[in-house]
PDB file of C-alpha atoms in Angstrom:
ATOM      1  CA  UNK Z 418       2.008-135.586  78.607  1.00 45.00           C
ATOM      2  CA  UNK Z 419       4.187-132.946  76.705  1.00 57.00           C
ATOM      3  CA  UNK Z 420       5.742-131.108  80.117  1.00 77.00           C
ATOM      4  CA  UNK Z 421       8.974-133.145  81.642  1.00 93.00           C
ATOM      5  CA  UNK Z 422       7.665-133.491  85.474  1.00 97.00           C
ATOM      6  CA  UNK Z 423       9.316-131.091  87.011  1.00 97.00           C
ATOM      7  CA  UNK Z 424       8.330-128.155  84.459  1.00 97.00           C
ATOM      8  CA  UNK Z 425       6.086-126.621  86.661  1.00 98.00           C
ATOM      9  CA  UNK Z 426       5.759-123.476  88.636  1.00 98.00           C
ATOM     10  CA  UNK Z 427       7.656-124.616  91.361  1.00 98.00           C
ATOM     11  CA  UNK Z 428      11.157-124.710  89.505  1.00 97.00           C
ATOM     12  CA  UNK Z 429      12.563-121.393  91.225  1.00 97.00           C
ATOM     13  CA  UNK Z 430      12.210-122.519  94.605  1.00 97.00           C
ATOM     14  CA  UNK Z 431      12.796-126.100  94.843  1.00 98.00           C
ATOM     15  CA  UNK Z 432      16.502-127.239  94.804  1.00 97.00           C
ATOM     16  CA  UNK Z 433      17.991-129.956  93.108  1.00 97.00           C
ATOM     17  CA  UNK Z 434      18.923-131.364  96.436  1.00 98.00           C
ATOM     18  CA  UNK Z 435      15.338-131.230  96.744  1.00 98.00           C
ATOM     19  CA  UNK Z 436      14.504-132.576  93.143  1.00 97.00           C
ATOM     20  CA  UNK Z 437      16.788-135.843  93.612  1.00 97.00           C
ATOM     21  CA  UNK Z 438      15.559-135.966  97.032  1.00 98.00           C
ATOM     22  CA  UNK Z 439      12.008-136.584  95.312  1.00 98.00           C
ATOM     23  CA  UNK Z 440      12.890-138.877  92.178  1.00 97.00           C
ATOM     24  CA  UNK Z 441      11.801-142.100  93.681  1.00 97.00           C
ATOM     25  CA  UNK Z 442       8.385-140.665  92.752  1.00 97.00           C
ATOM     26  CA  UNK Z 443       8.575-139.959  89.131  1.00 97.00           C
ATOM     27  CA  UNK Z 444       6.214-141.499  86.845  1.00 97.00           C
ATOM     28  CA  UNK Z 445       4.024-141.670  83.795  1.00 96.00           C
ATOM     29  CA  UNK Z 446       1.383-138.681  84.274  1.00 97.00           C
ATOM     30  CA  UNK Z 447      -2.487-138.492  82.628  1.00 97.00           C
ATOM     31  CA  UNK Z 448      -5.712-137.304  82.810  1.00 97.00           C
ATOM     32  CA  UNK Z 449      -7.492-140.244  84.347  1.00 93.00           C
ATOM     33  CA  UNK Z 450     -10.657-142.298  82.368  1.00 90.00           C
ATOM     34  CA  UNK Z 451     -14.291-141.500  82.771  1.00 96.00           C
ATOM     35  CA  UNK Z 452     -13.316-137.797  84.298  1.00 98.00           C
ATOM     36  CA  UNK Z 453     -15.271-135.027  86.472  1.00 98.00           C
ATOM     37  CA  UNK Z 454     -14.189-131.753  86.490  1.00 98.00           C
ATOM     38  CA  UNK Z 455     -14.279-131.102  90.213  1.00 99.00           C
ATOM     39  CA  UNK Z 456     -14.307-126.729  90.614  1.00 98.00           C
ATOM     40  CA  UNK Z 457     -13.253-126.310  94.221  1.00 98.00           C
ATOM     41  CA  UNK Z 458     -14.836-123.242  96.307  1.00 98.00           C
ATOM     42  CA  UNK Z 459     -14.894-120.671  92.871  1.00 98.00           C
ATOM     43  CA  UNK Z 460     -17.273-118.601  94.989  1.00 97.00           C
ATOM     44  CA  UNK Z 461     -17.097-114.261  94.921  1.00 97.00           C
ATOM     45  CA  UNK Z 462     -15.220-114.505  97.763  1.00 95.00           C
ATOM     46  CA  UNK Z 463     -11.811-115.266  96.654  1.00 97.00           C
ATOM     47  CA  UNK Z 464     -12.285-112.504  93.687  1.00 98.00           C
ATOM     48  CA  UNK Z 465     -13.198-109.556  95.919  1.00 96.00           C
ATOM     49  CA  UNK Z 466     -11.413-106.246  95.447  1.00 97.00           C
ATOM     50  CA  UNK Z 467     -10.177-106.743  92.358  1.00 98.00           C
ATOM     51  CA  UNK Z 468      -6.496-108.184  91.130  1.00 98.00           C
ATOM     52  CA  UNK Z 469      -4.440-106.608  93.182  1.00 98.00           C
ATOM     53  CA  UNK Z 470      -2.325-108.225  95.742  1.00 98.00           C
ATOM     54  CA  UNK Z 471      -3.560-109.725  98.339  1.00 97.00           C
ATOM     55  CA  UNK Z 472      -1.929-108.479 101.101  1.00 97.00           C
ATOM     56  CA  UNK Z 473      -2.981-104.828 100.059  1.00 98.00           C
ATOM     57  CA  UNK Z 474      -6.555-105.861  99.940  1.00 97.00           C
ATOM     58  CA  UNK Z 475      -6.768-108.324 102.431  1.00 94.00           C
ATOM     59  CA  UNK Z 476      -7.866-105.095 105.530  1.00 94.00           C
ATOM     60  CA  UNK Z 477     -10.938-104.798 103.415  1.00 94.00           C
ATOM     61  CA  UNK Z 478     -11.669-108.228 101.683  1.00 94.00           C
ATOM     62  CA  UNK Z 479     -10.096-110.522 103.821  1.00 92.00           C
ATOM     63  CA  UNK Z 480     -10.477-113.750 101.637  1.00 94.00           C
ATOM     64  CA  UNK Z 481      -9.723-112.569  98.737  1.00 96.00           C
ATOM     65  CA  UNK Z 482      -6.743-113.985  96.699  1.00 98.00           C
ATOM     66  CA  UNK Z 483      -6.669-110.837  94.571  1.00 98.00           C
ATOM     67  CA  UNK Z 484      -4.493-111.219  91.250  1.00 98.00           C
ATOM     68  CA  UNK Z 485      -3.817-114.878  91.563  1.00 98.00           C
ATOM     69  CA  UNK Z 486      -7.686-115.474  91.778  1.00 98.00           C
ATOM     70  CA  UNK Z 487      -8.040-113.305  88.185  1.00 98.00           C
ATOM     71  CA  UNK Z 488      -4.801-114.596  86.401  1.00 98.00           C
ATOM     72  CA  UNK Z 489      -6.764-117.640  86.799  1.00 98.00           C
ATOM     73  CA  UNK Z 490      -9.773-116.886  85.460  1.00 98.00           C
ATOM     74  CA  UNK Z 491      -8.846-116.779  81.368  1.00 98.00           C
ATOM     75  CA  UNK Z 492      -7.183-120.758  81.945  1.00 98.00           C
ATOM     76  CA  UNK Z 493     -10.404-122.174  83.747  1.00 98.00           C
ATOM     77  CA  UNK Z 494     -12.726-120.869  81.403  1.00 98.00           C
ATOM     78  CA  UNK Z 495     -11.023-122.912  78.821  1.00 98.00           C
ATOM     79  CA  UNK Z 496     -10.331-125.737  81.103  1.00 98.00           C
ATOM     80  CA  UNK Z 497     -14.563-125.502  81.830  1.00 98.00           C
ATOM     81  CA  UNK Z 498     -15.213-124.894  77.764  1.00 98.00           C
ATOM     82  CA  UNK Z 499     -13.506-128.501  76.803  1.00 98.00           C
ATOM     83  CA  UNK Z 500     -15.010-130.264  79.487  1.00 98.00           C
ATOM     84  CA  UNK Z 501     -18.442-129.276  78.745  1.00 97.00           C
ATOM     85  CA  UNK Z 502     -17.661-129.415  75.111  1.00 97.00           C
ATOM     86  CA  UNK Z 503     -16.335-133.513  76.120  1.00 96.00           C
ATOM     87  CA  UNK Z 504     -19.589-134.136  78.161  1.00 97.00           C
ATOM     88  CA  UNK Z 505     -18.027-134.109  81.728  1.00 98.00           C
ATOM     89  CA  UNK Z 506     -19.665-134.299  84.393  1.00 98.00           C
ATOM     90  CA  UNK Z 507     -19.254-130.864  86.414  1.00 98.00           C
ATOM     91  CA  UNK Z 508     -19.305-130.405  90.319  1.00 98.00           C
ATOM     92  CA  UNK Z 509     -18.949-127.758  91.956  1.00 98.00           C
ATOM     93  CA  UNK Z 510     -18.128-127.074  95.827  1.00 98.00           C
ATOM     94  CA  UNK Z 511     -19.075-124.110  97.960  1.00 96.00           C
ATOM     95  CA  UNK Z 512     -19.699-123.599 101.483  1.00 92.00           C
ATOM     96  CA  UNK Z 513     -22.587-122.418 104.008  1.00 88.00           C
ATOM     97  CA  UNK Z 514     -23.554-119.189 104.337  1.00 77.00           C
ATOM     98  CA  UNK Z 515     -24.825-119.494 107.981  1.00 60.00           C
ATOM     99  CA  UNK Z 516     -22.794-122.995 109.946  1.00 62.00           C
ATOM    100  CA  UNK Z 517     -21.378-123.835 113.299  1.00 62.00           C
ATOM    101  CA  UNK Z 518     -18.233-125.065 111.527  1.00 60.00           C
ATOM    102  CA  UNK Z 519     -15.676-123.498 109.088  1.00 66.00           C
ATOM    103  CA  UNK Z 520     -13.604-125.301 107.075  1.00 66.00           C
ATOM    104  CA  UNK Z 521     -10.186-124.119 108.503  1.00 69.00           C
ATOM    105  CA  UNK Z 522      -9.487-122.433 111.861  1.00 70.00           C
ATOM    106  CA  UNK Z 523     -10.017-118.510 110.102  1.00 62.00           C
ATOM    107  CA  UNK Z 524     -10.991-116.231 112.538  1.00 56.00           C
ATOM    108  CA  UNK Z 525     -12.145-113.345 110.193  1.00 51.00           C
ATOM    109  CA  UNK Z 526     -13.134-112.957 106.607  1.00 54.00           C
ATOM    110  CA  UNK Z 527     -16.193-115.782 106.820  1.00 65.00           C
ATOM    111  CA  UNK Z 528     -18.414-114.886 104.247  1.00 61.00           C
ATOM    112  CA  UNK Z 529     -22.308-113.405 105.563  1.00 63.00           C
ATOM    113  CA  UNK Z 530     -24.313-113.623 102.704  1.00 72.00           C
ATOM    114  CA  UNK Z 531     -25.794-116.111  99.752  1.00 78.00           C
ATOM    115  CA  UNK Z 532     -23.729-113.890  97.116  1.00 92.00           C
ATOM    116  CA  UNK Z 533     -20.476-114.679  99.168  1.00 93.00           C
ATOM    117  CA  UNK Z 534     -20.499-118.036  98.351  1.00 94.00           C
ATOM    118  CA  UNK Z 535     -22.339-117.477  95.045  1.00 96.00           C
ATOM    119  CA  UNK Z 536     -20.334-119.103  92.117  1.00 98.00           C
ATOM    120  CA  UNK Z 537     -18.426-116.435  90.297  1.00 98.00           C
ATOM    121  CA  UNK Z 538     -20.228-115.225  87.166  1.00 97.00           C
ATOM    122  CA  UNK Z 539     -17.486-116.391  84.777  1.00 97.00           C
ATOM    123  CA  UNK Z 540     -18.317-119.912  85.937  1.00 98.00           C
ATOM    124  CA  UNK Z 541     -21.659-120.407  87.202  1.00 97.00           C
ATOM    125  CA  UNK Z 542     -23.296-123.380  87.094  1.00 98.00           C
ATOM    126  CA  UNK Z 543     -25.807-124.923  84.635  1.00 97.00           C
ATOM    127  CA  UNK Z 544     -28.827-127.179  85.107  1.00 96.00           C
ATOM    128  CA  UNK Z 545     -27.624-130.399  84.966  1.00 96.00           C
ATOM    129  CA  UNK Z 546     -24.483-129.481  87.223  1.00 98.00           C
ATOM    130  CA  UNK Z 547     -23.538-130.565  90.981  1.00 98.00           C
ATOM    131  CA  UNK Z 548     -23.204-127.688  93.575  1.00 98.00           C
ATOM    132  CA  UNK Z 549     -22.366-129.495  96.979  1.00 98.00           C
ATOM    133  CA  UNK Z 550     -21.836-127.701  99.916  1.00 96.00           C
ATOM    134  CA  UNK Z 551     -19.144-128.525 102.392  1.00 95.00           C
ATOM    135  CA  UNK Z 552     -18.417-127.680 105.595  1.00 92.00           C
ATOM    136  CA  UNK Z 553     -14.673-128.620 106.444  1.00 94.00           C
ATOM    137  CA  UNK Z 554     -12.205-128.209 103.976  1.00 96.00           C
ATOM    138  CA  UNK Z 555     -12.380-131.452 101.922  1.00 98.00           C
ATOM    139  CA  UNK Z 556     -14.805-132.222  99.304  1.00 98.00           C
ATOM    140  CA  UNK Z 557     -15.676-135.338 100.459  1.00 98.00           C
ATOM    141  CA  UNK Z 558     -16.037-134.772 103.857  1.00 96.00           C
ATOM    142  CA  UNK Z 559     -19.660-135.069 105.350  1.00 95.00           C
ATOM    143  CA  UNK Z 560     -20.849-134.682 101.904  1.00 97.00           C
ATOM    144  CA  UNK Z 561     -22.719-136.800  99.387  1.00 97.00           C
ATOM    145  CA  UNK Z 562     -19.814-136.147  96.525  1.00 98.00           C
ATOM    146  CA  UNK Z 563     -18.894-140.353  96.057  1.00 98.00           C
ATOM    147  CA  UNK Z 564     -22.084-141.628  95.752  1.00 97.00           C
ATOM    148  CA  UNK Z 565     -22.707-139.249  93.124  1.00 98.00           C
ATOM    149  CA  UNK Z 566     -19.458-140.347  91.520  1.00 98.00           C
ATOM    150  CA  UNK Z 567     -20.494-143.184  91.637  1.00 98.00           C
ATOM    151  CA  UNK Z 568     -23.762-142.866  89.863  1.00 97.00           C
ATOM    152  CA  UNK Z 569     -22.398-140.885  87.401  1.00 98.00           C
ATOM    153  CA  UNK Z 570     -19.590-143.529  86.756  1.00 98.00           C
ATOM    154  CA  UNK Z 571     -17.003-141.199  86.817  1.00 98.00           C
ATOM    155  CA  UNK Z 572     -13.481-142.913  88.123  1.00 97.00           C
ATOM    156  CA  UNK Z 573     -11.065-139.796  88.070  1.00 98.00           C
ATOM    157  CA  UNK Z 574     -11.282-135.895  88.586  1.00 98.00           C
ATOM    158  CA  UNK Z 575     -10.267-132.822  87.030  1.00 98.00           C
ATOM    159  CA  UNK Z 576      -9.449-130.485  90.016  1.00 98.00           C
ATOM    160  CA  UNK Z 577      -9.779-126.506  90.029  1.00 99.00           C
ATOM    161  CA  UNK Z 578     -10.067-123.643  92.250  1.00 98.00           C
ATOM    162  CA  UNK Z 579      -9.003-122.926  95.599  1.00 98.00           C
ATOM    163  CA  UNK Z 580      -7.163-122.829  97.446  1.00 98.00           C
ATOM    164  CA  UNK Z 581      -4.081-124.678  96.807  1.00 98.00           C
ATOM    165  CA  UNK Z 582      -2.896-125.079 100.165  1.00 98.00           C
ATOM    166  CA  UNK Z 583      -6.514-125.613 101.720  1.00 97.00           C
ATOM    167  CA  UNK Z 584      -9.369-126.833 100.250  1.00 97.00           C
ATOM    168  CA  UNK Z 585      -7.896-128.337  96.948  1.00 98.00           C
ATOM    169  CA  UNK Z 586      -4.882-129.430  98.757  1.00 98.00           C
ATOM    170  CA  UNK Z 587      -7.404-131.404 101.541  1.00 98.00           C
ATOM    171  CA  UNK Z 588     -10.071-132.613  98.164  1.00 98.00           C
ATOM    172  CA  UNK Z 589      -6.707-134.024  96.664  1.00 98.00           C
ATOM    173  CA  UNK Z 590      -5.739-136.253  99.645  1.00 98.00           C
ATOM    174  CA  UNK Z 591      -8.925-137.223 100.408  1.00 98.00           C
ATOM    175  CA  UNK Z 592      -9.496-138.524  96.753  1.00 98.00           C
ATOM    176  CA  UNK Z 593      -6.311-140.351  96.050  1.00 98.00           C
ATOM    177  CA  UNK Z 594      -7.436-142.012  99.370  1.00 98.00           C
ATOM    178  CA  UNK Z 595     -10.698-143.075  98.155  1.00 98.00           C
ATOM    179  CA  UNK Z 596      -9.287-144.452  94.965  1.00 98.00           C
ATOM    180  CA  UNK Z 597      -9.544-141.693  92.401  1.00 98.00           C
ATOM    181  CA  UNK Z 598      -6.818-140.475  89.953  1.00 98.00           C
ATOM    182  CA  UNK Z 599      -6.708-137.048  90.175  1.00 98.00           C
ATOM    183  CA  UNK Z 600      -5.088-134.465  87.631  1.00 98.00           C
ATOM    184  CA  UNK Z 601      -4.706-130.826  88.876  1.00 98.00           C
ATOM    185  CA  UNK Z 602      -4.904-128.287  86.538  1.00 98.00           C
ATOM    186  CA  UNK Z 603      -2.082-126.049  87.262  1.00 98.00           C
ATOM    187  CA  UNK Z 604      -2.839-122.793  85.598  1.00 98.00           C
ATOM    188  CA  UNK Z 605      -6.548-123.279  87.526  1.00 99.00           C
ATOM    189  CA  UNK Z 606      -5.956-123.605  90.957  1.00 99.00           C
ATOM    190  CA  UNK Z 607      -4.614-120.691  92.976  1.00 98.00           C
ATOM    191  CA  UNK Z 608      -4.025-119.383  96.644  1.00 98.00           C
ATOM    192  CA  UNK Z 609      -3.338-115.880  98.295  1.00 97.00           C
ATOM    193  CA  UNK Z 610      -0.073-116.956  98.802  1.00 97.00           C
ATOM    194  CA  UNK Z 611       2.586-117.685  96.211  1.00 98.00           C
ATOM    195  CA  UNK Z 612       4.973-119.500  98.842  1.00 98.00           C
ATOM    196  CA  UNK Z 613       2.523-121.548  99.615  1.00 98.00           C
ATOM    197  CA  UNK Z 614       0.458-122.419  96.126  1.00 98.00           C
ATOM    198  CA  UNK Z 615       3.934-124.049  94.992  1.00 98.00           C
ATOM    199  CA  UNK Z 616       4.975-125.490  97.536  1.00 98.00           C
ATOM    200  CA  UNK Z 617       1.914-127.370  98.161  1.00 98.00           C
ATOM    201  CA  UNK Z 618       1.524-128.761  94.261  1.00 98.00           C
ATOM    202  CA  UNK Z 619       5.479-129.434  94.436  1.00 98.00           C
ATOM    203  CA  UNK Z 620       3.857-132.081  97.441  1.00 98.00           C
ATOM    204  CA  UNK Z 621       0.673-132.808  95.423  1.00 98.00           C
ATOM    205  CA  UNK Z 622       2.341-133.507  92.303  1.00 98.00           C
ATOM    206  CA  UNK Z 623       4.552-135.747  94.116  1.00 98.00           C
ATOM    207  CA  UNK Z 624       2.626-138.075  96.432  1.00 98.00           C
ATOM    208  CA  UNK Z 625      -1.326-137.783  95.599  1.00 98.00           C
ATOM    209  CA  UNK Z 626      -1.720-136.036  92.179  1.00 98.00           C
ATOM    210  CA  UNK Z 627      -0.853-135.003  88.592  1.00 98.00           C
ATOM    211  CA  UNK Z 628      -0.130-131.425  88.230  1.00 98.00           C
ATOM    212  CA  UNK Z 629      -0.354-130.986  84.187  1.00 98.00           C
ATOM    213  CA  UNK Z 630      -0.879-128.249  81.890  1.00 98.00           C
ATOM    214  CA  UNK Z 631      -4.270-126.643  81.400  1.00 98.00           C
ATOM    215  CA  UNK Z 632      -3.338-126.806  78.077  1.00 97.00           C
ATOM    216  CA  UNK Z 633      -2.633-130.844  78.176  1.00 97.00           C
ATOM    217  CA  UNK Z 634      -5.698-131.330  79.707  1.00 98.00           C
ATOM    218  CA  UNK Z 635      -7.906-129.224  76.976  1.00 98.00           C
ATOM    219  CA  UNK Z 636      -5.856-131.418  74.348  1.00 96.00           C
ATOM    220  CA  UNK Z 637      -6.724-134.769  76.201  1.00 95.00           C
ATOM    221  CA  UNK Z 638     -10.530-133.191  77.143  1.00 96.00           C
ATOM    222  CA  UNK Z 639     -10.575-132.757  72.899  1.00 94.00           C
ATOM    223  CA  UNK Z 640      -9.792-135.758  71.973  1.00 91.00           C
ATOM    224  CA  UNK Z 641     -12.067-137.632  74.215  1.00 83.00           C
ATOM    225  CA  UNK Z 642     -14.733-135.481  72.324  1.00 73.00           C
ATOM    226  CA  UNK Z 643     -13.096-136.656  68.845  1.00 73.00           C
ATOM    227  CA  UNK Z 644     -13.430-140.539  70.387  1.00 73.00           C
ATOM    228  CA  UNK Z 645     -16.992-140.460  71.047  1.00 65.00           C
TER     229      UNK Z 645
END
């Protein structure tokens, strides 16, 4: 890809104690073959209040992720317009409205209603998409996401959404472990905190992932168009 791989987001608060620390684990990085676009928990939750900051919203709308959630709105819809456009496959995630579970240990802010964990307009699904709800943070926990990979023939994912440190981070790890390349869209996944949104794709980007350019992975999502 065009980016060297440590021009990322991360670059003003990782040191280069840090950086040669982590050079054993540089490599070639790609959008894998035979991709899904995998849109991680894009529900009207995370965009309540508006795009402020979180942590003036968060008394009222307490899982919002406020202006991180709408500064990445403009890069997935172009990350979801070349995958259609390429003939991905598209699954979404989402979670229950009404469960005995939660997917982290959140004590308020737990959504009450179908629109809570409707898709947000800007992306909402189509007929021939995957919605899949989850219960604990990971994609492919206690759902039926890998046998539908499986039919679908798909042998690497796309990831989006949020959030970074949670529910992508935990879909990630879970999918390098199954056997899947994944590439992480960096401009498309966010979190309601900064701190923690790079440091965790620092990690991901590292050990489990490929953090590239939305941009990269339009380019790559166009030519596999071009190629069929």
């Amino acid at each position: 890809m065009a980016r060297d791989f440590e021009d990322h987001c991360w670059q003003d608060i990782v040191s280069d104690e840090i950086l040669m620390v982590y050079e054993p684990y540089h490599r070639e990085t790609y959008v894998g073959e035979r991709p899904a676009l995998l849109a991680i928990d894009l529900y009207n939750l995370a965009y309540r209040g508006g795009a402020g900051e979180p942590h003036e919203l968060i008394s009222e709308f307490p899982s919002t992720c406020g202006r991180y959630a709408w500064e990445a709105v403009e890069p997935t819809k172009k990350l979801f317009q070349a995958a259609r456009a390429a003939g991905l496959p598209i699954i979404y995630t989402t979670a229950p409205t009404v469960s005995d579970v939660v997917a982290t240990n959140r004590q308020v802010g737990l959504g009450d209603s179908d629109d809570d964990y409707a898709i947000f307009e800007e992306f909402a699904p189509r007929e021939d998409d995957i919605v899949i709800v989850k219960e604990r943070a990971s994609a492919f926990y206690g759902t039926p996401i890998l046998p539908e990979l499986t039919r679908l023939g798909v042998n690497s994912l796309i990831i989006c959404g949020e959030s970074t440190s949670g529910c992508v981070r935990a879909s990630c790890v879970d999918a390098y472990s199954a056997g899947y390349h994944v590439a992480i869209a960096e401009e498309c996944v966010f979190d309601r905190s900064i701190l923690s949104h790079k440091v965790n794709l620092f990690d991901l980007h590292h050990k489990y992932s490929d953090v590239l350019g939305v941009e990269d992975i339009v380019a790559h999502l166009a030519a596999l168009k071009k190629a069929a």
